[in-house]
Short mmCIF file of C-alpha atoms and ligand atoms in Angstrom, two decimals:
data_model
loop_
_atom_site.label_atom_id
_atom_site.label_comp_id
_atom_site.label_asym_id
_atom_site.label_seq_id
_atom_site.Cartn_x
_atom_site.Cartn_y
_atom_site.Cartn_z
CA UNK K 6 -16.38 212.58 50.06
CA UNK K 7 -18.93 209.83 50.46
CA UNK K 8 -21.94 210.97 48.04
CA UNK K 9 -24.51 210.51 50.96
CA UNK K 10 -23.07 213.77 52.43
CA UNK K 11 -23.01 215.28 49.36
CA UNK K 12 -26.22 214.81 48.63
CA UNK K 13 -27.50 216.07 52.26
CA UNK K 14 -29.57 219.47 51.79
CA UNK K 15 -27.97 222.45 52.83
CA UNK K 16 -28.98 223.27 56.64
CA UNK K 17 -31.92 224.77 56.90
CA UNK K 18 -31.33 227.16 59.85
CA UNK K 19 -28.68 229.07 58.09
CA UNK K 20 -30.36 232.41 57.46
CA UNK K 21 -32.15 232.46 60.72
CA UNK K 22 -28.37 231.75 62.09
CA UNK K 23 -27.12 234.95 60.41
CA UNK K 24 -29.92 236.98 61.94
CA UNK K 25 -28.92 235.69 65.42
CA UNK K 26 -25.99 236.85 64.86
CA UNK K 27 -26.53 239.84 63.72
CA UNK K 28 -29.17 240.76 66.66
CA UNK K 29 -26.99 239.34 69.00
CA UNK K 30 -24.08 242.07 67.66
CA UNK K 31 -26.47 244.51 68.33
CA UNK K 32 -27.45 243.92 72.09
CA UNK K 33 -30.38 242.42 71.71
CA UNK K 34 -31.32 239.61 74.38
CA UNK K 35 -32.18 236.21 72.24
CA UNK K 36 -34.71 233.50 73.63
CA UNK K 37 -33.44 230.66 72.05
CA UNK K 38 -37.09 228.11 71.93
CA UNK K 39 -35.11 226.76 68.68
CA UNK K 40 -33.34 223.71 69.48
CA UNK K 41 -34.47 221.12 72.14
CA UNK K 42 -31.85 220.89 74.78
CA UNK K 43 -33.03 222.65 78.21
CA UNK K 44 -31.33 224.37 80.61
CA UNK K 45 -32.17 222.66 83.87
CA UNK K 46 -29.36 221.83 85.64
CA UNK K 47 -28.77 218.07 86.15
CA UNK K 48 -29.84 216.43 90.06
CA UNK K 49 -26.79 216.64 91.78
CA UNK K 50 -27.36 212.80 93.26
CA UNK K 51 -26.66 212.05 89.28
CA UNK K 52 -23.30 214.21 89.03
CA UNK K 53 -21.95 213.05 92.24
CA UNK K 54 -22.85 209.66 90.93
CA UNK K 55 -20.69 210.80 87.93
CA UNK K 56 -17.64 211.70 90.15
CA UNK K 57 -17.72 208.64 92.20
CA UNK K 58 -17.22 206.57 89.24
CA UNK K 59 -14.22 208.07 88.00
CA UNK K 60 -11.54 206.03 88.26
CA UNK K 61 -7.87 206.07 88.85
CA UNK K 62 -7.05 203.56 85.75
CA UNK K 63 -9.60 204.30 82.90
CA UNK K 64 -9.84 200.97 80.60
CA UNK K 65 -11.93 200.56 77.10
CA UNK K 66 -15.66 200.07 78.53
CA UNK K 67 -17.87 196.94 76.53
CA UNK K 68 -20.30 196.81 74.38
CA UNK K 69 -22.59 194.58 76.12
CA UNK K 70 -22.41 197.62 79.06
CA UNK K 71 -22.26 197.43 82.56
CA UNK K 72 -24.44 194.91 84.30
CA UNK K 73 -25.42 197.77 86.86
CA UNK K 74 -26.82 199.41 84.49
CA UNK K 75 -28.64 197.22 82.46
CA UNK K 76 -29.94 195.81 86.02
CA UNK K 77 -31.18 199.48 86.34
CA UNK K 78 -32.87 199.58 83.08
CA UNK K 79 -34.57 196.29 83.29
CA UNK K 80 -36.03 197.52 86.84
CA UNK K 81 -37.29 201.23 85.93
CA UNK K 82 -38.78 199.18 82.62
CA UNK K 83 -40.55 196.70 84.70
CA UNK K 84 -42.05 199.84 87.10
CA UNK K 85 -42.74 201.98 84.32
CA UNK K 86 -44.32 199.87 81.69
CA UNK K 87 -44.71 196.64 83.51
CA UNK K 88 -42.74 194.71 81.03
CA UNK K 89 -39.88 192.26 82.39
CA UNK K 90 -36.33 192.46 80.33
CA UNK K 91 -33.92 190.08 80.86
CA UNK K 92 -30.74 192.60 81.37
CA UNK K 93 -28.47 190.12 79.33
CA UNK K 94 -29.99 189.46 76.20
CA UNK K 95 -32.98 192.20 75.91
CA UNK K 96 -30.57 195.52 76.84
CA UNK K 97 -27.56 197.49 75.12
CA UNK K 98 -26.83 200.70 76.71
CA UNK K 99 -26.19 203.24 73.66
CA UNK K 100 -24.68 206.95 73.85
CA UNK K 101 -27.51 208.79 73.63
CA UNK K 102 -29.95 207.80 71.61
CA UNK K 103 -29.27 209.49 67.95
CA UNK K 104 -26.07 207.28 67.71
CA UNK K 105 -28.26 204.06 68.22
CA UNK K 106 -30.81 205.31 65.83
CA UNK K 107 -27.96 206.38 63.12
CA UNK K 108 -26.38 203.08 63.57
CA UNK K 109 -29.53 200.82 63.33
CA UNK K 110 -29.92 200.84 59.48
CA UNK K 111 -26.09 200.22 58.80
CA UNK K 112 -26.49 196.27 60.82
CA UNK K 113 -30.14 195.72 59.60
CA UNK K 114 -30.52 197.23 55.88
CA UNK K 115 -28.62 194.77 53.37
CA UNK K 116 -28.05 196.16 50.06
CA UNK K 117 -27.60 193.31 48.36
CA UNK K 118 -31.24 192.58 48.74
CA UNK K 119 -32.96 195.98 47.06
CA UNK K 120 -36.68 194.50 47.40
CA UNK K 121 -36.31 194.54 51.20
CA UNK K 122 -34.75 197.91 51.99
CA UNK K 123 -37.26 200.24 52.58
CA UNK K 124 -36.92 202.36 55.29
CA UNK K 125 -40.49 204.36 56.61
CA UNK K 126 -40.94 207.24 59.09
CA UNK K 127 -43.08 209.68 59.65
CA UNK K 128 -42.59 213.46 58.52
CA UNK K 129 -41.97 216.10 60.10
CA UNK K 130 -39.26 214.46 61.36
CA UNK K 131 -36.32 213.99 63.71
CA UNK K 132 -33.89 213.76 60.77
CA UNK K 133 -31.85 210.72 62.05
CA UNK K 134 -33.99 208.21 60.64
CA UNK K 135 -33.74 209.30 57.28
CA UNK K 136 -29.84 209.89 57.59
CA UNK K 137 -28.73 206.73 59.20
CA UNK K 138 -31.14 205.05 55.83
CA UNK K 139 -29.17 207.06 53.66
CA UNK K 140 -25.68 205.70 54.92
CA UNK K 141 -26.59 202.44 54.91
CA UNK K 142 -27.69 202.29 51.74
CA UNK K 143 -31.31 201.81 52.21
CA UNK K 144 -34.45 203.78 50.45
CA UNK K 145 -36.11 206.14 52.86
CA UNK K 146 -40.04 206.44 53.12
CA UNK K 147 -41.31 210.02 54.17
CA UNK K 148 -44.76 209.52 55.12
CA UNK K 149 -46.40 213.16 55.44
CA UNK K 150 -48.51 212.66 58.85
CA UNK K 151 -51.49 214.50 58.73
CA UNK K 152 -53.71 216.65 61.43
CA UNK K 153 -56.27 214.85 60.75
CA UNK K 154 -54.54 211.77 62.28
CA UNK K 155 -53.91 213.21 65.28
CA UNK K 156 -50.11 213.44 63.20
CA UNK K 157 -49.80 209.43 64.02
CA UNK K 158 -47.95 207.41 61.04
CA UNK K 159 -50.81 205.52 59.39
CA UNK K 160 -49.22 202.10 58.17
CA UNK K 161 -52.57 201.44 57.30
CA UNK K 162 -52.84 203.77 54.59
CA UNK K 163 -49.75 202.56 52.82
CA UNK K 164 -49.85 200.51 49.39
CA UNK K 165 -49.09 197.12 49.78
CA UNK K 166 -46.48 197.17 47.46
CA UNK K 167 -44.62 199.52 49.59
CA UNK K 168 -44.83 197.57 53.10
CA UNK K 169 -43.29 194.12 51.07
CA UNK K 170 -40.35 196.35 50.44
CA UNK K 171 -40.14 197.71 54.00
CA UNK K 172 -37.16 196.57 56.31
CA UNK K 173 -37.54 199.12 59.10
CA UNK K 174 -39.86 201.15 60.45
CA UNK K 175 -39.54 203.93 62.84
CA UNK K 176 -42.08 205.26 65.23
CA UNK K 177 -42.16 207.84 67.50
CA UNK K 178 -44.51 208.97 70.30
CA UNK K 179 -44.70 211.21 72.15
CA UNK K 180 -43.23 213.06 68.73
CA UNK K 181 -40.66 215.66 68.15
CA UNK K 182 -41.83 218.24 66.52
CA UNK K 183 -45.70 217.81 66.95
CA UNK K 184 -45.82 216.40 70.33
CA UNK K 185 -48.51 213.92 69.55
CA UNK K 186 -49.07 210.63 71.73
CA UNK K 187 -50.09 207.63 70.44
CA UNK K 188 -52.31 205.26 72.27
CA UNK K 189 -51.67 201.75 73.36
CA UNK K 190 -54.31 200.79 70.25
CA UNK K 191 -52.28 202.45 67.77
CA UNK K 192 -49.23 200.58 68.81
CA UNK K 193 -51.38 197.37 68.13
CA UNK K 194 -52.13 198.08 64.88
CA UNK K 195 -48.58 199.15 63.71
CA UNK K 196 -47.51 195.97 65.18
CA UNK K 197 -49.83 193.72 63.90
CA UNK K 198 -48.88 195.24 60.56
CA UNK K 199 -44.98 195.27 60.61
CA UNK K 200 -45.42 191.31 61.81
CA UNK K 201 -47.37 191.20 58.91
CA UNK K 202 -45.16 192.12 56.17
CA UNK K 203 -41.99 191.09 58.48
CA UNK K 204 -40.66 194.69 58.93
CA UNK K 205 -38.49 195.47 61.93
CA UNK K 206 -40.50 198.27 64.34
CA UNK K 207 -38.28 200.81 65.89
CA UNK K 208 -39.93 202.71 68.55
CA UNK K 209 -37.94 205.79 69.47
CA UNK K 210 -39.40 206.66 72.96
CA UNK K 211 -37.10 209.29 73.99
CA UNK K 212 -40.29 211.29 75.34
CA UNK K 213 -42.22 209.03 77.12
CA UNK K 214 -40.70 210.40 80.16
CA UNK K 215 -42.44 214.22 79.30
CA UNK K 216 -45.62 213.36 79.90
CA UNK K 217 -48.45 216.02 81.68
CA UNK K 218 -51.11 213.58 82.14
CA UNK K 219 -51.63 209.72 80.99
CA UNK K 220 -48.34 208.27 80.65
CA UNK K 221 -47.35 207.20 76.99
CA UNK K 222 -47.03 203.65 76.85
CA UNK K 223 -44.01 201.57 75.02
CA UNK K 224 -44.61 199.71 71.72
CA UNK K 225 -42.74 197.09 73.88
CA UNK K 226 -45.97 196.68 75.73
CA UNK K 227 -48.16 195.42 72.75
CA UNK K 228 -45.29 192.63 71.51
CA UNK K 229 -41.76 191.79 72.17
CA UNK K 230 -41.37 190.30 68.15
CA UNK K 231 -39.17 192.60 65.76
CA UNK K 232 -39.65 195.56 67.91
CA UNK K 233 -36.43 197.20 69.64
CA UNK K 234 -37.19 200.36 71.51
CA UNK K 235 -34.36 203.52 72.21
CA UNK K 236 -35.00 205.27 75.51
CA UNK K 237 -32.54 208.02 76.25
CA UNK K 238 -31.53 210.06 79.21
CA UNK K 239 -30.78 213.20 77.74
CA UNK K 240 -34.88 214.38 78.35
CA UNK K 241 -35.65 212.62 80.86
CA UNK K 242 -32.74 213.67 83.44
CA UNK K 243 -31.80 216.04 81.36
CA UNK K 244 -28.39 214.37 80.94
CA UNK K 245 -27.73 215.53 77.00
CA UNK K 246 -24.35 216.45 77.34
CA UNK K 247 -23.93 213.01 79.00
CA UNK K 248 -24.50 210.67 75.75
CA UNK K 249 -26.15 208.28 77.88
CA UNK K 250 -29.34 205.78 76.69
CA UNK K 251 -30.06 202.10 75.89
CA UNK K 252 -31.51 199.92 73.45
CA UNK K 253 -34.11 197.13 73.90
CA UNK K 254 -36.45 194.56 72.33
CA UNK K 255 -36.29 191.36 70.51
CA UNK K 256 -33.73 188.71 71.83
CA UNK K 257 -32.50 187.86 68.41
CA UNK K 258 -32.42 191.75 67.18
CA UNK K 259 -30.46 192.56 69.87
CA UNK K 260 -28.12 190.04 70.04
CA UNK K 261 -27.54 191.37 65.94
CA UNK K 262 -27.22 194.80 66.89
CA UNK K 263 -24.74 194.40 69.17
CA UNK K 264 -23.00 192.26 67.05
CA UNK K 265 -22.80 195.21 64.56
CA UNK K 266 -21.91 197.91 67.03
CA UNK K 267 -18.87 196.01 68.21
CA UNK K 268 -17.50 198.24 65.19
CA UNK K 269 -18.71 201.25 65.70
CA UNK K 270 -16.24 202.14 68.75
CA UNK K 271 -19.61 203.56 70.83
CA UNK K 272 -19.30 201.75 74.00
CA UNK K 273 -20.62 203.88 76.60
CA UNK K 274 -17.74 205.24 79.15
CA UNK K 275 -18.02 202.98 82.31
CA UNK K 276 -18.38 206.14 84.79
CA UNK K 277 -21.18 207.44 82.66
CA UNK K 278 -23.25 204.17 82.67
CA UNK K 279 -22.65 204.41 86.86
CA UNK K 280 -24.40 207.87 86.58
CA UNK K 281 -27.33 206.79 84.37
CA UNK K 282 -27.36 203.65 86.63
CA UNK K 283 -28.28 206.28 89.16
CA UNK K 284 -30.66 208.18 87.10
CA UNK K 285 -32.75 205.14 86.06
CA UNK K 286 -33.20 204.38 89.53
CA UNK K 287 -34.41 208.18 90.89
CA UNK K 288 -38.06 209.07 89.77
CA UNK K 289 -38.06 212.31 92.09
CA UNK K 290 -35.60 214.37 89.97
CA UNK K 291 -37.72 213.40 86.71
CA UNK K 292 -41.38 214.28 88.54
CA UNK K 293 -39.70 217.80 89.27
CA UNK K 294 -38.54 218.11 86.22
CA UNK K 295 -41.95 217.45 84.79
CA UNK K 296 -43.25 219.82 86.97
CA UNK K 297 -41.17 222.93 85.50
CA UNK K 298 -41.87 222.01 81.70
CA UNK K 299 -45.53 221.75 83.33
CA UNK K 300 -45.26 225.62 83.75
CA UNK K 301 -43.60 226.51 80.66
CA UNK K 302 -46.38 224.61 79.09
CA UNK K 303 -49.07 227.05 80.36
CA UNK K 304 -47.15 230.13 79.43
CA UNK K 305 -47.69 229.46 76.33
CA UNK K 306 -51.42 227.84 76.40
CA UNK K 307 -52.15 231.01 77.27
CA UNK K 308 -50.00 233.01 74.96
CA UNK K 309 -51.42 231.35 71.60
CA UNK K 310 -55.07 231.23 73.15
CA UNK K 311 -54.42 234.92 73.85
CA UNK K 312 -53.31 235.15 70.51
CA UNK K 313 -55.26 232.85 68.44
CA UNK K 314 -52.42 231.41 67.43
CA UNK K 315 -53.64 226.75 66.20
CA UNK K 316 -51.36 224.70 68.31
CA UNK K 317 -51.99 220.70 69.06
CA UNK K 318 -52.04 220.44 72.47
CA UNK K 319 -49.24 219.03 74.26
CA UNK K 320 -50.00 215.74 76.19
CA UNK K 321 -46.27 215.16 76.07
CA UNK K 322 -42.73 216.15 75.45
CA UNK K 323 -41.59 220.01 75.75
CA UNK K 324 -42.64 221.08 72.08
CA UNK K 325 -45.53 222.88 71.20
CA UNK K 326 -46.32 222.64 66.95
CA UNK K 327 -48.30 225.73 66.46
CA UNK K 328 -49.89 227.08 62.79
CA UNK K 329 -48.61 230.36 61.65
CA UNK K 330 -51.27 232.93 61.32
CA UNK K 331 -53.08 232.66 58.01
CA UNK K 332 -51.19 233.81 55.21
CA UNK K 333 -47.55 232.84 56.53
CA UNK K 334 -45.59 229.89 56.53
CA UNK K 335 -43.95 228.60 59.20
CA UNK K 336 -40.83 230.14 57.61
CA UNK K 337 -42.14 233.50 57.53
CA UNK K 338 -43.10 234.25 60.80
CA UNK K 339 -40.02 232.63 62.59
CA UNK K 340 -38.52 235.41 60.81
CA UNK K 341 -40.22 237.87 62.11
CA UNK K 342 -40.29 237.01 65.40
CA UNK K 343 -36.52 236.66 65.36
CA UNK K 344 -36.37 240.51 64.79
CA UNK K 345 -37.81 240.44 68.06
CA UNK K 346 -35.38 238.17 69.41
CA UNK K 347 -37.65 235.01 69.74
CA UNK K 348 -35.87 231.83 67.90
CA UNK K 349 -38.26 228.67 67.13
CA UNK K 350 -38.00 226.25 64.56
CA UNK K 351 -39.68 226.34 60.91
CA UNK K 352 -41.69 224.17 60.09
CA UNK K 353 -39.93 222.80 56.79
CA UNK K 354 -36.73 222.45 59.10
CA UNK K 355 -38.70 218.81 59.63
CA UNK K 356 -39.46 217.94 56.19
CA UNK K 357 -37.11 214.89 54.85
CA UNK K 358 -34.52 216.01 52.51
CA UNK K 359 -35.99 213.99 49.94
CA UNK K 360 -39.10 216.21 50.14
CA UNK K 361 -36.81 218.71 49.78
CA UNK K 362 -35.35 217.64 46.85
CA UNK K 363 -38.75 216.90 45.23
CA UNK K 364 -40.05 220.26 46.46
CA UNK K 365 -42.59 218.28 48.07
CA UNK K 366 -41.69 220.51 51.56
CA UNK K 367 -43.54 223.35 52.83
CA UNK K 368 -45.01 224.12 56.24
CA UNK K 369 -47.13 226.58 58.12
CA UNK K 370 -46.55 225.09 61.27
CA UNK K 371 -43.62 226.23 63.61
CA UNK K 372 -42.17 224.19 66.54
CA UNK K 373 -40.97 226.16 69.90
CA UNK K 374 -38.93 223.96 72.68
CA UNK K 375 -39.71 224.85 76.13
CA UNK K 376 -35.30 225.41 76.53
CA UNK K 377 -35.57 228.84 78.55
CA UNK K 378 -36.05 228.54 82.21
CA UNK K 379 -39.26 229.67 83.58
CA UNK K 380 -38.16 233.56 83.95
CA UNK K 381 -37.37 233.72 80.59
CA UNK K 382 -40.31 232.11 79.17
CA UNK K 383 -42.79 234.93 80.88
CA UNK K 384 -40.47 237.67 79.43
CA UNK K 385 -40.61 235.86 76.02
CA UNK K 386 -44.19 235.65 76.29
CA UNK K 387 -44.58 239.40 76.57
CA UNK K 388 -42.20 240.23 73.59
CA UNK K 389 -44.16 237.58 71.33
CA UNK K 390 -47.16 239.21 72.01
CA UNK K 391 -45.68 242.63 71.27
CA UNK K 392 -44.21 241.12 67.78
CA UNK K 393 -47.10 239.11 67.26
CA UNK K 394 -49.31 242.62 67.28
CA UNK K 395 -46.76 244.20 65.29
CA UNK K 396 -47.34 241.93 62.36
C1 PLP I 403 -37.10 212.26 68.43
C2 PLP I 403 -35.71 212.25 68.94
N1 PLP I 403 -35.04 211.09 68.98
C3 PLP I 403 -33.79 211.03 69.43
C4 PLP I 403 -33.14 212.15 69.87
C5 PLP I 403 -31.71 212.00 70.31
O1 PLP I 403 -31.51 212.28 71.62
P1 PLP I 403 -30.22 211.76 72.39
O2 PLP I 403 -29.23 211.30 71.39
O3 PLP I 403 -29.74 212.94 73.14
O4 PLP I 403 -30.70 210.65 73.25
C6 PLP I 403 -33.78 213.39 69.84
C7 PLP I 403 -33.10 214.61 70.27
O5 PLP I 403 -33.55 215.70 70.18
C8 PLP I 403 -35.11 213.44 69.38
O6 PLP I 403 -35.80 214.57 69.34
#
């Protein structure tokens, strides 16, 4: 087995798996706020879209992607951010974005030159960016992100010695787990310092779409130089099962990339790109969907207030990162809620597995994902604050 799986901590979720289980066995109705894939079902405009496309001969679909689609992308990007692509050169559509993220490292990190393959991100973390480093062969950078910042990666606050070394860097806002936005400013600055010290800035936007207020801007927006950005469908539309997203950014970076994924055998099927051709041309079906994590959103504003329960406050995305009450980490009291039948995500689930390896990983913060529909969310509500008392 290839050592980088070896080495990969065991998965964290495991015991609060068994529980599930073992509460489901006995009858006892689960509200599943652990992993972040809602239930909303997708616009039918977008499935018929789907159907359409399906075609009588099915032949290997291209890398490059489907200039439909790309034509798509390039239009919602100009509306959106009011930044002009060209479709051929600027934009690969990608399944999804993890696989784009995962395969990033493996064309950009070369390990035959170890004082340039450095590989930062923020933690908590989505844990692709530290896996897809790992398989390549580069040296991740965990950067704990702090309250204090407002949980934005401070580049700024990193040893030069560090950011000489640094190939990549990944960015993320609006953030899974925390939630936090970053402002147009920020960007700036974490530009200004990757074209500094020539690092490559990857801006993984799949949340800019979940947004309650001001809309989150694109790092795309501050510079067009070693940045690549990876939109995705799957939160937007809500098209996860799909696989559908794209890629886009620096001329020369892409033109690389797609170089390297001509091996990977991820070409996006041709009737799926039709659909998300669709999808990136509809705003209605995203503004609704808006609407309904909208309501989710205030269930539980007005659970924690109720209960007292430290949250940051969601401009964005469907998360809420809350503190456990004092005395418990994050670990703790997912447990006892999932007595109760409430499932959210620990805290330390987050951490890199680096930190876990250095024990450097602990957390009194808890992440719920506003999955169940509306309904379910007011009867979870009421439980929680049952369990919560019971404490
Ligand atoms: C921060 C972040 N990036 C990327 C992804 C990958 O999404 P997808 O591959 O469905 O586009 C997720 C999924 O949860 C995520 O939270």
């Amino acid at each position: 087995m290839n050592r980088v799986i070896r080495s990969l901590r065991p998965y964290p979720m495991e015991e609060l798996n068994r529980i599930k289980a073992s509460l489901k066995k006995r009858g006892i109705k689960i509200y599943d706020f652990g992993t972040g894939d809602p239930k909303e079902p997708t616009d039918p405009k977008i499935r018929q879209a789907l159907i359409d496309a399906v075609p009588e001969v099915s032949q290997y679909p291209s890398v490059a992607g489907k200039k439909e689609l790309r034509e798509a992308v390039a239009k919602w990007f100009l509306n959106r951010f009011g930044i002009s692509l060209d479709p051929e050169t600027q934009i690969i559509p990608s399944n999804g974005s993890k696989e784009a993220i995962f395969h990033f490292p493996l064309v950009f990190i070369d390990t035959d030159i170890p004082e340039k393959n450095r590989v930062i991100f923020g933690t908590p973390a989505y844990p692709v960016y530290e896996r897809g480093t790992l398989y390549a062969g580069g040296r991740p950078v965990p950067v704990p992100l702090k309250e204090e910042d407002r949980f934005l990666l401070r580049l700024d606050k990193l040893p030069k010695s560090i950011l000489e070394e640094t190939k990549i860097v990944w960015i993320n806002y609006p953030h899974n787990p925390t939630g936090a936005t970053a402002t147009k400013s920020y960007l700036e600055d974490v530009y200004s310092i990757c074209r500094e010290y020539d690092i490559i800035l990857c801006s993984d936007e799949c949340y800019t779409e979940i947004y309650f207020d001001e809309k989150p801007p694109s790092a795309l927006e501050v510079g067009t130089e070693g940045v690549v950005v990876f939109h995705s469908l799957s939160k937007r539309s809500g098209l996860t099962g799909y696989r559908t997203g794209f890629v886009a950014g620096d001329e020369k970076l892409i033109a690389q990339y797609k170089k390297g994924r001509a091996s990977f055998g991820v070409a996006t099927p041709d009737f799926i790109q039709s659909a998300a051709a669709v999808a990136w041309s509809d705003e209605k079906h995203v503004k609704e969907r808006r609407e309904i994590f909208r309501k989710k959103r205030e269930i539980f504003i007005q659970l924690f207030d109720r209960l007292g329960l430290k949250y940051l406050y969601p401009e964005a995305t469907f998360y809420f990162w809350v503190k456990s009450p004092a005395g418990m980490s994050g670990e703790e009291y997912a447990k006892h809620l999932l007595n109760y039948g409430i499932v959210v995500s620990p805290g330390v689930n987050f951490c890199a597995g680096i930190e876990v390896l250095e024990n450097r990983c602990s957390s009194e913060y808890f992440r719920i994902a506003l999955v169940p529909t509306v309904e379910e969310c007011i009867e979870a509500s009421k439980i929680w604050e049952k369990a919560h008392k019971d404490i």
